[in-house]
XYZ file of C-alpha atoms in Angstrom:
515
model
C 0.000 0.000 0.000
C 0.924 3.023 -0.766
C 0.923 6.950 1.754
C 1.997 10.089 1.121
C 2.257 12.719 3.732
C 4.518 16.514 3.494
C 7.653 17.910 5.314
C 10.054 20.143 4.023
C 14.185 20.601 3.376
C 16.146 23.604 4.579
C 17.849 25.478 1.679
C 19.683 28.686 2.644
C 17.054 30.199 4.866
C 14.193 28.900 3.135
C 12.288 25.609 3.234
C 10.963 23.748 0.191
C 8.186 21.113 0.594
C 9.401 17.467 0.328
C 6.382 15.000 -0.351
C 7.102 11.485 1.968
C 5.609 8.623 -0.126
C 6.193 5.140 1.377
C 5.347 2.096 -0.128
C 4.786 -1.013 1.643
C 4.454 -4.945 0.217
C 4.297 -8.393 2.290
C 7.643 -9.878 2.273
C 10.920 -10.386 3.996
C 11.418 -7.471 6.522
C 13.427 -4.490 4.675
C 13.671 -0.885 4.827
C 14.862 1.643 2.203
C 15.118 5.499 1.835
C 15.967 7.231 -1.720
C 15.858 10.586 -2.604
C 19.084 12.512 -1.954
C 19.350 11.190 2.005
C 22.366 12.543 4.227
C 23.419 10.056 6.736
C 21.000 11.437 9.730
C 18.206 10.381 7.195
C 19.394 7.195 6.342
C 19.758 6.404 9.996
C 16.334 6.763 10.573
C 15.155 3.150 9.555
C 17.290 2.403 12.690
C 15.432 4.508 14.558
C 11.851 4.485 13.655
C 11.517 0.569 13.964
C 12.241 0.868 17.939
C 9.723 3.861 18.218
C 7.571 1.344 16.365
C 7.430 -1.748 18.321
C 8.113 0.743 22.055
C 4.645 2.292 21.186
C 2.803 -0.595 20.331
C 2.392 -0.561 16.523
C 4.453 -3.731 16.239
C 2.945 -4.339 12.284
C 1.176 -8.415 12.286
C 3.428 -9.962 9.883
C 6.901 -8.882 7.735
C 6.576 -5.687 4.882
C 9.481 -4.510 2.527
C 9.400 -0.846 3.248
C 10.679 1.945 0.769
C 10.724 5.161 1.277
C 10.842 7.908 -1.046
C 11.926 11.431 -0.464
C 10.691 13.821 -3.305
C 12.175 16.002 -5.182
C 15.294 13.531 -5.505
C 17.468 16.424 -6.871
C 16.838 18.308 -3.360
C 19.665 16.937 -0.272
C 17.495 15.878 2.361
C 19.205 16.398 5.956
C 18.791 16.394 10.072
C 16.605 13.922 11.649
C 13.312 15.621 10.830
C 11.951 13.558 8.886
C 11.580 10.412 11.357
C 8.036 11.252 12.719
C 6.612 11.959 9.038
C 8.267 8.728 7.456
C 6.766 6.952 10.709
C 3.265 8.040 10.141
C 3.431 7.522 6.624
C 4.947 3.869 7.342
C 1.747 3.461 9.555
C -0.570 4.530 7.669
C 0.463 2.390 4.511
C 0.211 -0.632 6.849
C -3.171 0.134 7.790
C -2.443 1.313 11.401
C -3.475 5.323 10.478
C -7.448 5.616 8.835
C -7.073 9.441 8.325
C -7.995 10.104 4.418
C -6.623 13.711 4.551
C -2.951 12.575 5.410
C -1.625 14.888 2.447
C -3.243 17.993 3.925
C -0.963 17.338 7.391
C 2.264 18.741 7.585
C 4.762 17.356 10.303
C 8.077 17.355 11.098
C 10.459 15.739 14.477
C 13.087 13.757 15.389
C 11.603 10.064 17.107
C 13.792 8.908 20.077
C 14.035 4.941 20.687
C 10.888 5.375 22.741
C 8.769 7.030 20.693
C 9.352 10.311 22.115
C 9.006 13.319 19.638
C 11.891 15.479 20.094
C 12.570 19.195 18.685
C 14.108 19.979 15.348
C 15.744 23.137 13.569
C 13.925 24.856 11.032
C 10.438 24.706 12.232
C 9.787 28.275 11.684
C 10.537 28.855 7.955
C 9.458 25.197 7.658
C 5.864 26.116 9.113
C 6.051 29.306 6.622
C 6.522 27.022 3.667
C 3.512 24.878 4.543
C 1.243 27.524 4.583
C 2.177 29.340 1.875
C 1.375 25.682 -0.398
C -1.753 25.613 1.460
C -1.428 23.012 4.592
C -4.259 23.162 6.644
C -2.312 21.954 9.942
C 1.337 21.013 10.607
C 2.251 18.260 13.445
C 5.892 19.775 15.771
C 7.442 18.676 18.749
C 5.707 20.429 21.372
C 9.297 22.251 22.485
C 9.149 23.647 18.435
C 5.171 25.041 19.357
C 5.864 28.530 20.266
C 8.266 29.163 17.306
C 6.411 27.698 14.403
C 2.525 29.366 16.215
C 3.774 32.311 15.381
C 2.748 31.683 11.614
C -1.300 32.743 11.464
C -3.314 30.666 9.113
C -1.804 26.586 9.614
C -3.017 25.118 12.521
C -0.033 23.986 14.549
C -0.206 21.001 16.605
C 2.438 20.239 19.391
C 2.832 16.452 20.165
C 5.161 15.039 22.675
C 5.013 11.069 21.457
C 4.088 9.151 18.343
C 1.654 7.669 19.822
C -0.547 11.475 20.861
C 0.307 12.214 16.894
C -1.094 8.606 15.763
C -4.061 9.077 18.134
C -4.825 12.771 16.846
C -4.531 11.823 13.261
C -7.000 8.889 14.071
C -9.681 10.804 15.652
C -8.492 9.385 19.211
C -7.393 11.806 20.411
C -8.427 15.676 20.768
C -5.284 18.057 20.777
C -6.395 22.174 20.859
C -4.207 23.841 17.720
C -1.587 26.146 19.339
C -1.634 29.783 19.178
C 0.518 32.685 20.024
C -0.294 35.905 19.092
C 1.480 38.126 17.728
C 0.762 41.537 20.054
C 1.839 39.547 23.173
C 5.349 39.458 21.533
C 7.145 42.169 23.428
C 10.908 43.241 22.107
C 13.335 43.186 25.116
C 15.862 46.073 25.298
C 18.506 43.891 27.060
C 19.123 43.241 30.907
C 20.000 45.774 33.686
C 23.702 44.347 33.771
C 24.981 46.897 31.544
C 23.671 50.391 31.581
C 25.345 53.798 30.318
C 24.805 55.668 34.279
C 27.439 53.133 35.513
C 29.857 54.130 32.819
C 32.731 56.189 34.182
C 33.893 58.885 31.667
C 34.368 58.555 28.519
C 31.727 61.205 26.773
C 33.030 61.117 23.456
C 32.965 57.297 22.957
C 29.289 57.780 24.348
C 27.935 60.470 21.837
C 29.793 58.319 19.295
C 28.239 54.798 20.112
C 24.608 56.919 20.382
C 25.323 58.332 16.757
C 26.278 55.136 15.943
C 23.268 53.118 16.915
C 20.682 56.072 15.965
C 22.130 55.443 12.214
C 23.330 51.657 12.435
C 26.176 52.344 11.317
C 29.799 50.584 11.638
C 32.415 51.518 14.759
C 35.470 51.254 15.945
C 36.810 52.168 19.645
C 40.665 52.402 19.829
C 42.228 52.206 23.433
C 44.297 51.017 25.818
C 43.668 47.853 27.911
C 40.635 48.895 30.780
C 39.847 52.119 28.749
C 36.655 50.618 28.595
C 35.856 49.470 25.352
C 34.206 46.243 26.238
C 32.208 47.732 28.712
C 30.856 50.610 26.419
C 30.338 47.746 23.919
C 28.420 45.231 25.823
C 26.270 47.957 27.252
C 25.052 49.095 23.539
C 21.777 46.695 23.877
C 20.252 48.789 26.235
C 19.901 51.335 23.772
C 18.848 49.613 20.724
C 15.559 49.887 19.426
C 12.941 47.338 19.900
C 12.798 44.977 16.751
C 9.253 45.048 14.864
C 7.586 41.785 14.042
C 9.254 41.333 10.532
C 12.432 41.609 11.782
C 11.773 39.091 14.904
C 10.410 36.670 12.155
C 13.765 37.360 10.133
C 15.977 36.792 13.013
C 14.143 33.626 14.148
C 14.006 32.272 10.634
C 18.179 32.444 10.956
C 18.099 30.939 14.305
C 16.056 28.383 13.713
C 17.978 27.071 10.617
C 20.916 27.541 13.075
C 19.937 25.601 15.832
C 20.752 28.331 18.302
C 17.791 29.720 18.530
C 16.891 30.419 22.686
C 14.939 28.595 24.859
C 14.879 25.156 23.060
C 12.845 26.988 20.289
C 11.440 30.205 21.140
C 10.537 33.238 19.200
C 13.303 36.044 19.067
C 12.295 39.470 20.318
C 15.848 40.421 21.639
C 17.889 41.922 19.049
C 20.949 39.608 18.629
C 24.537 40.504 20.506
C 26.621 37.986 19.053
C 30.438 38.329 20.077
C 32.799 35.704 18.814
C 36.021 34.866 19.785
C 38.837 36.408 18.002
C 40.082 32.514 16.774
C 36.593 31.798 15.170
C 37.315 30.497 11.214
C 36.379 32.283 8.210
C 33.324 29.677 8.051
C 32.094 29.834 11.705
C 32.165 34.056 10.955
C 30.816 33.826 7.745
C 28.850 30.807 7.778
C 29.194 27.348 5.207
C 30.589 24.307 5.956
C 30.091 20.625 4.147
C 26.168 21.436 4.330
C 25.719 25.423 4.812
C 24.718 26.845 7.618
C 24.685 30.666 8.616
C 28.023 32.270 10.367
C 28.074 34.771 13.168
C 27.310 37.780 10.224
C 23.878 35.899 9.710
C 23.008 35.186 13.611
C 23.770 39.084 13.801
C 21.671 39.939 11.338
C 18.933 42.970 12.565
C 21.222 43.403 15.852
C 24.801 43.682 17.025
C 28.356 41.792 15.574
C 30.650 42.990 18.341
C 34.628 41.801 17.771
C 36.637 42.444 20.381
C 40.464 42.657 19.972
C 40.170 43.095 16.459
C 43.361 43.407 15.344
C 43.761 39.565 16.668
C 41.000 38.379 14.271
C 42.979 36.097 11.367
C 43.493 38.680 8.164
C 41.440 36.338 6.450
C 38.341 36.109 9.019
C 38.575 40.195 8.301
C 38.465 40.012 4.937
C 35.233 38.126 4.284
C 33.466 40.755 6.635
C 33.570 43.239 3.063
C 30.364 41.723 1.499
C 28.171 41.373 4.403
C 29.361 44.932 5.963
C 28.851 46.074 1.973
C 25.437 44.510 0.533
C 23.774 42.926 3.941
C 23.868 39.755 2.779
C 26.392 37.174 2.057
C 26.342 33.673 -0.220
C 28.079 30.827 1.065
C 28.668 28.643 -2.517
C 29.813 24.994 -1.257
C 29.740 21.365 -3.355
C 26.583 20.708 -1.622
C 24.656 23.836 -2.315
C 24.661 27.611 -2.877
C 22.974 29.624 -0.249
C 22.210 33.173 0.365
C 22.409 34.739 4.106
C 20.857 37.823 5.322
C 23.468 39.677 7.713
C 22.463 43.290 7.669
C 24.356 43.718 11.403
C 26.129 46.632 12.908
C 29.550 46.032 13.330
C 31.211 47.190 16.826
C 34.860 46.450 16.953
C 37.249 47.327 19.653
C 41.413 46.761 19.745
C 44.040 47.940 21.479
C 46.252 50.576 19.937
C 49.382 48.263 19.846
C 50.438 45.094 20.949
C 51.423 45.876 24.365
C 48.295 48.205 24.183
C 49.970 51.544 25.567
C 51.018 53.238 22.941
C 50.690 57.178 23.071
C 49.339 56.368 26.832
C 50.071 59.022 29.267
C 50.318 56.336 32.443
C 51.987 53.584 31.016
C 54.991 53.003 28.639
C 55.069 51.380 25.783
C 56.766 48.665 25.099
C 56.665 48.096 21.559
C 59.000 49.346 18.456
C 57.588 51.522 15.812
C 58.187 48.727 13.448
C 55.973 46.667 15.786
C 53.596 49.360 16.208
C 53.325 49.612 12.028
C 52.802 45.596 11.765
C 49.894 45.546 14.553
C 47.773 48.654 13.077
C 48.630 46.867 9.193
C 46.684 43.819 10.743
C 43.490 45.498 9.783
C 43.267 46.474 6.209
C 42.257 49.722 4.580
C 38.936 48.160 2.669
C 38.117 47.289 6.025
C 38.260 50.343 7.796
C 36.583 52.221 4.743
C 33.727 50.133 5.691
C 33.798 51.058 9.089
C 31.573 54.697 9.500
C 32.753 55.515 12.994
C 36.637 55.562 14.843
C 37.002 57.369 17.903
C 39.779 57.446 19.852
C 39.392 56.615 24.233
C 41.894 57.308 26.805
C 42.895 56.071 30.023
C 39.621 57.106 32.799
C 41.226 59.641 34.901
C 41.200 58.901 38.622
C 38.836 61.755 39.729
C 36.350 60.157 37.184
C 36.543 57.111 39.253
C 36.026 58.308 42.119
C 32.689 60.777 41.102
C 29.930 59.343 43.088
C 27.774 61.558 40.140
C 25.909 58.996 37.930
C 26.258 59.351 34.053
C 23.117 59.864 31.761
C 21.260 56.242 32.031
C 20.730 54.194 28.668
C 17.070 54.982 29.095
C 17.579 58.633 28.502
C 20.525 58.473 25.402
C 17.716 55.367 24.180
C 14.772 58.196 23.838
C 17.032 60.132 21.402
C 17.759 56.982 19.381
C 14.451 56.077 19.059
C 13.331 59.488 18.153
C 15.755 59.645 14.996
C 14.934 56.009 14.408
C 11.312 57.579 14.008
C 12.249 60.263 11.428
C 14.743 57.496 9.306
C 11.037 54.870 9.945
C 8.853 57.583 7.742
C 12.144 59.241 5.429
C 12.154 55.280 3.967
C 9.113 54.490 4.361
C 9.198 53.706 0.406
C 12.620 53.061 -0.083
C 12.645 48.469 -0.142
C 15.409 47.449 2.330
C 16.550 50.913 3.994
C 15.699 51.227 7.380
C 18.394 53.733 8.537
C 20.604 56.092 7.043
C 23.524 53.341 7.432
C 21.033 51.130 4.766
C 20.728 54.058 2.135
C 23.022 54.233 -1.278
C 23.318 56.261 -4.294
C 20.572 58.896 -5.255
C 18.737 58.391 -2.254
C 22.057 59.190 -0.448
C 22.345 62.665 -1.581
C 18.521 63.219 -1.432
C 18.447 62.415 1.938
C 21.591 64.230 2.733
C 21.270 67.552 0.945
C 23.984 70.040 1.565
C 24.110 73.744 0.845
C 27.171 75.224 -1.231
C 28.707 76.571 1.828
C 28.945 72.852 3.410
C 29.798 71.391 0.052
C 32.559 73.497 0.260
C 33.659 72.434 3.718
C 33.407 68.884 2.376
C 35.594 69.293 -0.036
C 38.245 70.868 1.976
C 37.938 67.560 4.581
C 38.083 65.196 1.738
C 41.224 67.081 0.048
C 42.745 66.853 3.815
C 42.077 63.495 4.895
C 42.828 62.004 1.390
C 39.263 59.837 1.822
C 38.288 57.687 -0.799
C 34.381 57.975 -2.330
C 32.956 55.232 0.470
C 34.379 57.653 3.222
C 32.906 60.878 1.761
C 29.587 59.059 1.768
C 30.013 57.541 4.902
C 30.721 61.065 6.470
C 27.421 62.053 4.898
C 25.490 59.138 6.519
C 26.790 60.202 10.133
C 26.164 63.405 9.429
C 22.928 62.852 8.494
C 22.419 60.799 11.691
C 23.511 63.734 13.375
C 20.989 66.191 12.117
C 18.526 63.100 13.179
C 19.357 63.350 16.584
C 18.642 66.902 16.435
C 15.280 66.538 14.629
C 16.816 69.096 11.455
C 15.422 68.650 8.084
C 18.820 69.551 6.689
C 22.433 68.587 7.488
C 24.264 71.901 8.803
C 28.035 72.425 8.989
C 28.450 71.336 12.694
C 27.264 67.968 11.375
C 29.698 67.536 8.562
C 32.181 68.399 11.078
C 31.478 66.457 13.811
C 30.949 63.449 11.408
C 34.646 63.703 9.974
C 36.036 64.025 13.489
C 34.895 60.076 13.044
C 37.202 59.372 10.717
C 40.363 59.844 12.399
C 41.682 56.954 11.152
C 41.916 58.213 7.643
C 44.269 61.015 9.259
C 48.462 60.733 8.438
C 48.061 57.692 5.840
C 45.579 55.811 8.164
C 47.095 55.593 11.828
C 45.114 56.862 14.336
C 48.210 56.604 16.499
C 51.213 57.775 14.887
C-alpha cells in the first residue's frame, strides 16, 4: 500500500516542501530510503523501527518498506523527517485511517521510545507549509511557540508518536496552538549593563549613540581597561525594539541555526553575538560541508561585536567586506549555494598596539615603531573604509573614578535613538530594504543628505585633507545625516559635517590613528 504525507528541506534560509511517499508490500522485513538522504536520514530506519514496536504498533506480519523522499534532486538532511516517514509507514500498513494525510504537515526527530523530540527549522518550515496551502502542521511540542507564530496553519504540538497517531485517528483531541502576535514584546537587554554606571568617557558615548541612531559601523581604539568592552556590551540597552518582521527574520536564521533560545522560542531580543577572536572564516561567515549561517547571519537585525580586532585572522577580516557592503552574504559549497541575510552593525574594539599603551600618558610602551606599524597593518584599509565611525578613548582619569555623580542612564541616550529612528522609519518608508541612514546608497544618499554650497565646500576641503576615498565621503554624509537626526533638522548643517569627519580619524596621516 501506498501513503503520502509533506515535510520540508532547509535550503539557505528557506524551506521547500518534500512529499514522503512510502510504499509497503508483504515480504521479507526491509527498509529503504531514496531521494538525496544525508546520513541522519538514512539512519532513521534504525530509529523508527524501535519507536515502532516501544509504542505498540508492532505491524502483524513482515513488509518490505521503501521510502521515497521527493524532489530527488533536493539533499534531504537532520533527523526531521523520522516522525513523518513513521506516520506515513503506519498509515500504509493500515495502522493510520485518516484520508486527509496529504493535507498534514509534520516534522520531528523520534527517540528509541517514541518520544518526539525538537528539530531546527520549524519556523521557515511552518512558513513554507502555509504558503502551499497546509491546513495543519504536526511539531514537537518544544518547536510550538516558534512555528505558532505563523497565522493561518493550525499547529499542533505532540510530545510522542503515539498522541500524533491518536490525533490523526480521531483518538485523540489536541487544541491547535496559538501565540499571538501583540503579546510578543521586544526586550531592550538586561539591567547588567547600563550607560549611568559608565565612568567617563563622553566622546565614545555620543559616538556609540550616533552610531546606533544610524546603524552604522564603529570602531573604539584604546588602551587595555579604557573601557571598550564595557561601552560595547552595554550598547543593547539602547537599541531599538525589533518590529515583528524583523523578529520573524531573526528567528528564521536561528532556527535554521539551531541556536535559537529557549529550546525553540521566538526572538524578540535583538541579537549581541560576540565571537572569539580565533573563530574560522566559516564559523564568521557561515558554510561548511552542508551550509549553515556564520556569526554575520546570527547578527543579522542586531549587534556583531569583535573584540580585539586586530587579533582576528586577516582572512576572518576580509570576508566581513560583502556582508558589511550589501547585507547579505552567499556561502557557494559542493553541496549547495545559499544566500544569508546579515544586515548587522559592526562594533569592533582593539588595542592601539600590541602591548596596548602606545601614546598612553600612564603607562609606557613597550613596543618598536616597526611593531607598532605591523599591529595597526593587521586590519586592512577596505576594512576600515567600511567602518563609518573611529574614535579614539583614553585612560579614565582617577577623579572620574572616584565621582559618586551617575552618568546619563541608557534609558535617557535610548529616547534620542528612538526618536531619529522615528524620522529614518517615515524618510524610507518607500525606499525596499533601507531602514536607517547606514542602509541608504546612491541617489537616495544625496537626497536624503542635501547640503548647501557653503557645506559642500567644507566637504571638499575635509576630503582634500584626509585624502578619503568615495565610500568615506559618503560615509561622512550618513553620520552626518544621523547627526541632524538626533537633532530633529530637516537639513544637514556644517556642525554635522564636522562632527561626522572628526569620526574618521583613522583616515588622518596615511591611516594611523596613532602615529
Amino acid at each position: 500500500m501506498l501513503a503520502k504525507c509533506f515535510s520540508a528541506a532547509l535550503v539557505g534560509v528557506d524551506a521547500v516542501p518534500v512529499e514522503i511517499e512510502v510504499f509497503s508490500t508483504s515480504g521479507v522485513n526491509s527498509f529503504a530510503i531514496v531521494g538525496l538522504p544525508d546520513q541522519a536520514v538514512k539512519e532513521s530506519k534504525d530509529r523508527i523501527p524501535s519507536a515502532l514496536k516501544v509504542s505498540g504498533f508492532r505491524p502483524n506480519s513482515e513488509f518490505s518498506i521503501t521510502v521515497n523522499l521527493a524532489p530527488a534532486s533536493v539533499r534531504k538532511e537532520g533527523p526531521i523527517y523520522d516522525l513523518p516517514i513513521a506516520v506515513c509507514l503506519l498509515k500504509a500498513i493500515g495502522k493510520i485511517h485518516n484520508e486527509h494525510l496529504d493535507e498534514i504537515a509534520m516534522v520531528g526527530e523520534l527517540s528509541l521510545s517514541g518520544a518526539v523530540r525538537p528539530v531546527r527549522g520549524v519556523l521557515p518550515i511552518a512558513m513554507e507549509m502555509k504558503r502551499i496551502g497546509k491546513r495543519a502542521m504536526i511539531v514537537p511540542i518544544a518547536n510550538a511557540d516558534e512555528a505558532s507564530v505563523v497565522e493561518g496553519i493550525d499547529i499542533i504540538p505532540v510530545r510522542t508518536l503515539i498522541e500524533a497517531v491518536g490525533y490523526l485517528n480521531g483518538e485523540l483531541d489536541i487544541e491547535p496552538y496559538y501565540m499571538e502576535m501583540d503579546s510578543l514584546s521586544s526586550s531592550v537587554g538586561s539591567g547588567e549593563y547600563d550607560f549611568e554606571n559608565i565612568k567617563g568617557q563622553k566622546i565614545a558615548k555620543r559616538a556609540i549613540e550616533i552610531a546606533v541612531a544610524g546603524g552604522h559601523n564603529i570602531l573604539m581604539i584604546g588602551s587595555p581597561g579604557a573601557g571598550k568592552t564595557l561601552l560595547a556590551r552595554s550598547i543593547p540597552s539602547i537599541l531599538p525594539p525589533m518590529t515583528t518582521e524583523e523578529a520573524l527574520e531573526v528567528t528564521k536564521i536561528h532556527s535554521i541555526a539551531g541556536v535559537a533560545k529557549g529550546g525553540g522560542k521566538f526572538v524578540t531580543e535583538r541579537p549581541f553575538r560576540a565571537p572569539h577572536h580565533t573563530v574560522s572564516n566559516i564559523g564568521l561567515l557561515g558554510g561548511g560541508a552542508h551550509p549553515l549561517p556564520g556569526e554575520v547571519s546570527l547578527a543579522h537585525r542586531g549587534v556583531l561585536f569583535l573584540d580585539e580586532f586586530a587579533e582576528f585572522s586577516r582572512s576572518a577580516l576580509e570576508v566581513l567586506r560583502q556582508p558589511l557592503e550589501d547585507g547579505h552574504v552567499t556561502v557557494s559549497r559542493a553541496a549547495a549555494a545559499c544566500d544569508y541575510p546579515s544586515r548587522f552593525m559592526l562594533v569592533a574594539a582593539m588595542n592601539p598596539c600590541p602591548c596596548g599603551h602606545f601614546n598612553d600618558d600612564n603607562h609606557q610602551c613597550r613596543c618598536t615603531p616597526n611593531q607598532v606599524a605591523r599591529y595597526q597593518a593587521r586590519v586592512s584599509g577596505p576594512v576600515l573604509d567600511r567602518i563609518d565611525i573611529h574614535v579614539g578613548l583614553s585612560a579614565v582619569s582617577v577623579k572620574d573614578l572616584n565621582s559618586r555623580e551617575k552618568a546619563e542612564s541608557s534609558a535617557a541616550v535610548r529616547e534620542r535613538v528612538l526618536a531619529a529612528r522615528a524620522i529614518q522609519s517615515m524618510r524610507y518608508s518607500e525606499v525596499k530594504g533601507a531602514k536607517t541612514n547606514a542602509d541608504i546608497k546612491g541617489s537616495m544618499l544625496r537626497e536624503a543628505c542635501r547640503i548647501s554650497e557653503k557645506c559642500a565646500k567644507e566637504m571638499e576641503g575635509i576630503i582634500e585633507r584626509m585624502n578619503l576615498s568615495a565610500r568615506s565621503y559618503d560615509r561622512i554624509l550618513r553620520v552626518a545625516r544621523t547627526i541632524a537626526d538626533l537633532k530633529a533638522q530637516s537639513d544637514v548643517k556644517s556642525d554635522d559635517i564636522k562632527e561626522a569627519a572628526m569620526y574618521r580619524e583613522l583616515d588622518r596621516n596615511e591611516n594611523s590613528f596613532w602615529m
